[in-house]
XYZ file of C-alpha atoms in Angstrom:
377
model
C 196.091 -31.042 338.472
C 196.794 -31.136 342.554
C 196.066 -27.385 344.512
C 198.709 -24.780 344.428
C 197.839 -23.421 348.125
C 197.647 -25.603 351.529
C 195.026 -24.346 352.689
C 194.649 -21.554 355.552
C 192.774 -21.282 359.046
C 189.465 -21.750 359.018
C 186.941 -18.959 357.484
C 184.633 -16.449 360.112
C 181.142 -16.281 359.957
C 181.173 -13.299 357.758
C 184.210 -14.442 355.635
C 181.695 -17.600 354.586
C 178.480 -15.487 353.845
C 180.721 -13.796 351.477
C 181.855 -15.842 350.146
C 178.695 -18.127 350.261
C 178.010 -19.183 346.715
C 181.898 -20.544 346.658
C 181.033 -22.801 349.644
C 178.180 -24.063 347.874
C 180.599 -24.571 344.378
C 181.905 -28.766 344.745
C 184.376 -27.509 343.093
C 185.842 -24.821 345.411
C 183.930 -25.231 348.761
C 185.057 -23.852 351.998
C 188.896 -26.279 352.278
C 189.107 -24.554 348.301
C 187.757 -20.975 349.910
C 191.128 -21.356 352.786
C 193.437 -22.161 350.214
C 192.311 -18.319 347.838
C 193.210 -16.417 351.213
C 196.322 -17.974 351.707
C 196.583 -17.621 347.921
C 199.988 -15.265 347.365
C 199.995 -14.077 343.431
C 201.587 -12.076 341.218
C 199.956 -9.803 338.388
C 201.676 -8.423 335.594
C 200.206 -5.676 334.038
C 197.243 -3.656 336.048
C 195.641 -2.712 332.772
C 193.511 -4.149 330.119
C 193.471 -7.605 331.693
C 195.316 -7.015 334.288
C 192.179 -4.908 335.579
C 189.490 -7.540 335.258
C 191.609 -9.922 337.301
C 193.174 -8.311 339.500
C 189.334 -7.436 340.067
C 187.786 -10.324 339.797
C 190.708 -12.678 341.723
C 190.241 -9.820 345.096
C 186.500 -10.072 344.539
C 186.971 -14.047 344.793
C 188.931 -14.188 348.126
C 192.676 -14.168 346.526
C 194.594 -13.407 350.212
C 198.141 -11.292 348.503
C 197.541 -10.152 344.811
C 201.913 -8.395 343.339
C 200.563 -5.728 341.009
C 203.955 -5.096 338.879
C 203.302 -1.370 336.755
C 205.296 1.108 335.734
C 202.720 2.936 333.722
C 200.335 6.190 334.692
C 197.325 5.802 333.524
C 196.567 8.518 330.765
C 193.331 9.093 329.188
C 192.689 6.858 326.126
C 193.132 3.601 328.404
C 190.073 4.846 330.316
C 188.533 2.355 327.305
C 189.007 -0.685 328.720
C 191.246 -0.286 331.780
C 188.236 -0.613 333.814
C 190.323 -0.367 337.291
C 191.190 3.191 337.048
C 188.930 5.814 336.363
C 188.956 10.153 335.091
C 190.242 10.627 338.037
C 193.240 8.798 338.412
C 194.703 9.710 335.096
C 198.736 10.673 336.309
C 198.879 7.868 337.942
C 200.936 5.507 338.327
C 198.676 2.609 337.748
C 200.391 0.300 341.120
C 198.206 3.088 343.390
C 195.739 3.421 341.486
C 194.658 0.176 341.412
C 195.198 -0.785 344.666
C 193.084 1.736 345.996
C 190.085 0.517 343.459
C 190.809 -2.528 345.084
C 191.212 -0.972 349.390
C 187.167 -0.077 347.903
C 186.363 -3.347 346.554
C 187.685 -5.486 348.674
C 190.086 -4.794 352.148
C 190.301 -7.945 353.427
C 193.472 -8.600 349.865
C 197.051 -7.185 350.879
C 198.181 -5.112 348.175
C 202.123 -5.502 347.296
C 202.489 -1.739 344.854
C 205.398 -3.205 342.134
C 206.103 0.314 340.458
C 209.140 -1.556 337.822
C 208.501 -2.504 335.017
C 209.385 -5.738 335.237
C 212.886 -7.257 332.893
C 215.067 -10.175 332.753
C 216.775 -8.434 335.566
C 214.031 -8.513 338.055
C 211.529 -10.698 337.688
C 212.136 -13.663 339.922
C 213.359 -11.050 342.680
C 209.946 -9.482 342.062
C 208.229 -12.479 341.269
C 209.412 -14.567 344.568
C 207.231 -16.446 346.706
C 204.168 -16.177 344.459
C 202.081 -19.448 344.400
C 201.295 -18.981 340.309
C 201.661 -15.977 338.148
C 199.314 -13.628 335.784
C 200.310 -12.123 332.902
C 199.322 -9.389 331.426
C 201.324 -7.494 329.832
C 201.581 -6.167 326.610
C 205.184 -6.245 325.050
C 206.961 -9.419 324.366
C 209.709 -8.334 326.415
C 207.967 -8.586 329.678
C 206.581 -11.802 328.126
C 209.624 -13.976 327.743
C 210.853 -12.042 331.190
C 207.458 -13.413 333.302
C 208.348 -16.652 331.337
C 211.705 -17.724 332.465
C 211.366 -16.998 335.893
C 208.545 -18.394 336.210
C 209.287 -21.317 334.759
C 212.690 -20.731 337.634
C 210.719 -19.942 339.715
C 208.507 -23.798 339.273
C 204.932 -21.894 339.563
C 202.315 -21.328 336.749
C 201.969 -18.358 334.448
C 198.013 -17.498 333.075
C 198.839 -16.482 329.957
C 197.133 -13.423 326.974
C 197.753 -11.112 324.644
C 195.234 -9.813 322.716
C 194.401 -7.215 319.248
C 192.020 -5.558 317.650
C 189.477 -8.445 318.414
C 190.860 -11.759 319.123
C 192.345 -12.707 322.327
C 195.281 -15.907 322.888
C 194.349 -17.617 326.621
C 196.826 -20.484 327.692
C 198.560 -20.761 331.013
C 202.473 -22.714 330.799
C 204.579 -24.648 333.095
C 207.517 -25.562 331.946
C 209.195 -28.287 334.456
C 205.869 -30.213 335.797
C 205.142 -34.509 336.014
C 202.605 -33.252 333.203
C 205.039 -32.483 330.760
C 203.494 -28.787 330.247
C 204.211 -26.379 327.970
C 206.127 -23.631 328.560
C 205.396 -19.305 326.381
C 208.764 -20.434 324.629
C 207.629 -23.789 322.908
C 204.566 -21.629 321.626
C 206.509 -18.317 321.252
C 210.506 -19.425 320.778
C 211.970 -16.613 319.436
C 210.325 -12.713 319.883
C 210.272 -11.235 316.977
C 211.641 -8.117 315.276
C 211.359 -4.252 316.792
C 208.194 -3.019 314.665
C 207.448 -6.289 313.224
C 203.978 -6.446 314.868
C 202.066 -3.623 316.091
C 201.000 -3.056 319.709
C 196.868 -1.882 320.767
C 198.183 1.715 320.799
C 199.247 1.398 317.016
C 196.300 -1.154 315.605
C 193.572 -0.730 318.283
C 191.645 -2.524 320.524
C 188.139 -3.872 321.500
C 187.536 -2.140 325.342
C 185.168 -4.872 326.212
C 187.326 -7.999 324.803
C 189.472 -7.244 327.544
C 187.338 -8.040 330.502
C 185.776 -11.218 328.498
C 189.887 -12.572 327.729
C 191.542 -10.938 331.984
C 188.046 -13.583 333.685
C 188.681 -16.133 331.696
C 192.209 -15.780 333.105
C 191.123 -15.439 336.701
C 189.285 -18.128 335.645
C 192.212 -20.475 335.110
C 194.186 -19.098 337.912
C 191.677 -19.937 340.884
C 191.132 -22.678 338.980
C 194.891 -23.725 339.253
C 195.651 -22.659 343.413
C 192.288 -24.988 344.266
C 193.426 -27.729 341.938
C 189.957 -27.950 339.802
C 188.334 -28.885 336.674
C 190.905 -29.241 333.851
C 193.431 -25.802 332.853
C 194.783 -24.568 329.714
C 198.648 -27.367 329.988
C 199.281 -28.079 326.055
C 196.202 -25.955 324.807
C 195.992 -22.083 323.705
C 192.377 -21.358 324.148
C 191.693 -18.206 320.692
C 189.031 -16.130 320.144
C 187.652 -14.551 317.268
C 185.073 -11.321 318.831
C 184.168 -10.553 315.358
C 182.188 -14.112 314.896
C 182.531 -14.201 319.065
C 183.965 -17.987 317.785
C 186.059 -20.016 320.484
C 189.141 -22.708 319.288
C 191.699 -24.317 320.831
C 194.950 -25.520 319.211
C 197.832 -27.877 321.053
C 201.062 -26.371 322.266
C 203.655 -29.482 322.144
C 206.513 -29.930 324.822
C 209.595 -28.213 323.491
C 213.670 -28.572 323.533
C 213.317 -29.187 327.589
C 214.818 -27.048 330.249
C 218.071 -25.486 329.455
C 217.730 -26.252 325.056
C 214.907 -24.107 325.523
C 216.005 -21.780 327.479
C 219.374 -21.572 324.642
C 217.043 -20.776 322.222
C 218.978 -17.630 319.974
C 217.618 -14.283 321.258
C 217.664 -12.052 318.097
C 220.979 -10.016 317.893
C 220.452 -5.560 319.889
C 220.601 -3.649 316.138
C 223.588 -1.231 316.296
C 222.497 2.489 317.095
C 221.638 5.060 314.367
C 224.030 7.762 312.793
C 223.588 10.566 314.512
C 222.459 12.218 311.430
C 219.569 9.521 311.227
C 217.937 11.195 314.079
C 215.976 14.249 314.974
C 214.270 15.100 318.400
C 210.962 16.282 318.952
C 212.844 20.189 319.613
C 215.102 20.000 317.072
C 212.706 19.431 314.599
C 210.796 22.122 316.357
C 213.011 24.810 315.508
C 214.411 23.953 312.149
C 210.556 24.622 311.225
C 210.695 27.134 312.864
C 214.122 28.292 311.254
C 213.061 27.601 307.802
C 214.970 24.555 307.260
C 213.026 22.472 304.171
C 211.917 19.614 305.731
C 209.551 17.047 304.865
C 207.216 14.664 307.537
C 206.263 11.187 306.750
C 204.116 9.779 308.543
C 203.375 6.027 308.568
C 200.908 5.396 311.196
C 197.826 4.151 310.479
C 195.241 6.414 309.067
C 193.403 5.594 311.850
C 195.976 6.819 314.037
C 196.768 10.223 311.510
C 192.764 10.837 312.450
C 192.829 11.821 315.421
C 196.045 13.781 315.503
C 198.978 14.622 312.965
C 201.368 16.696 312.308
C 200.350 19.666 309.331
C 201.291 18.811 306.356
C 202.980 15.499 307.234
C 203.044 13.148 303.354
C 201.321 10.005 304.929
C 203.621 6.636 303.611
C 201.935 3.833 304.668
C 204.660 1.868 306.342
C 204.604 -1.134 304.975
C 206.379 0.879 301.909
C 208.757 2.416 303.837
C 210.395 -1.198 305.260
C 210.256 -1.842 301.454
C 212.258 0.872 301.565
C 210.202 2.435 298.493
C 209.123 6.792 299.249
C 206.706 8.079 296.886
C 208.078 11.151 295.016
C 208.408 13.534 297.734
C 209.446 17.549 297.343
C 213.565 18.377 297.980
C 214.649 18.071 301.884
C 215.292 16.954 304.764
C 212.695 13.222 305.606
C 211.288 13.067 308.771
C 209.906 9.907 309.504
C 207.355 9.426 312.284
C 204.368 7.502 314.388
C 203.315 7.203 317.278
C 206.402 6.591 319.797
C 209.484 6.041 316.866
C 209.759 1.832 317.154
C 207.696 1.719 313.488
C 209.131 4.583 312.026
C 213.049 3.709 313.036
C 212.612 0.750 311.654
C 212.253 2.173 308.307
C 214.635 4.302 308.261
C 216.946 1.514 308.816
C 214.702 -0.116 305.880
C 215.259 3.376 303.442
C 218.897 3.880 304.401
C 219.305 -0.130 303.908
C 218.032 0.567 299.958
C 220.593 4.146 299.958
C 218.021 7.089 300.778
C 220.542 8.501 303.951
C 219.118 11.404 303.145
C 216.448 9.664 306.505
C 215.981 10.764 309.488
C 213.343 9.629 312.756
C 211.628 11.284 314.609
C 213.141 9.588 318.123
C 210.737 8.855 320.710
C 207.728 9.915 317.936
C 204.836 11.681 318.209
C 204.445 10.974 321.875
C 207.262 12.916 322.599
C 206.632 15.631 319.983
C 203.209 16.461 322.504
C 205.249 16.162 326.088
C 207.604 18.603 324.805
C 206.618 20.302 322.112
C 202.405 20.288 321.311
C 200.395 19.272 323.790
C 197.451 20.127 322.109
C 198.468 16.735 319.829
C 195.950 13.994 320.651
C 197.752 11.442 319.625
C 196.068 7.929 319.933
């Protein structure tokens, strides 16, 4: 591969000492290190994958990092998002990350972008980057990143993980090699709520370090033009078996044809009586209204914290339109954030259960507005 970046100025004696182990590598050398110093890399997500990616790219000497993330640090993040500490809880992740990188690698300039990356702003946020590393945790952002990279003509290092499994690839549609893009592997996003998130299914914390490090290696290889990047290959890790394998990815319809892949239509808004806010539910319970609470989270999630008296119904049963016999009363389905419960209520209503509603915002909203002592994973 040709290097992505033209070399920057000659290294100072201090820089030669700092990156001496890189200078010894034929794959990097002084010229490659000067390329890293001149590089501008966009990193989407400063969480589980973004933490090791940012730390290693800064340590490697990348000159400028654009950090895009609109979330704040939460206590549950600290199990895997090692760029943040206990004192950072409640702070914007871009600020916490920038401060950590300033302590670790003051030679790297950090551009903070405390925004949620969308199809509307992705090209603006990532403009001028030589490459983009995608550590996002949701499909909407992944597709927005992929489309922006194709529009800007830059490669994308992609990574994702869930529980004990992970994937890494490099996408670069439009490259002379005929490399595929993200949409060649995943033409369209899955239906909302059909794929569990890490917040719902869990993730092995150390796995983030393994996968993020692989992504950082791929980024460095692309920047300096070394080795064989994961173009046209998906690297798959099964951490429980500690096995790696690669799967070939073919290029699908090119250019406009790929961009024209039909997207799922937005679902119609739920009727007013099909959802209830946390405060409305709290008032109903306090007023003695007969409410049947149905929790469609996993049993592991429920063990951490649950609403008193809530009946556990597996999500697959609720989505199939089936509820067990319940005592009379209005049924309120809830989950962590409201995505799974909304999906369940749509299915139940389609099956004729018009008395069911879902808790808008889920237990996260309940904890924020009603009961801050409730532990929600």
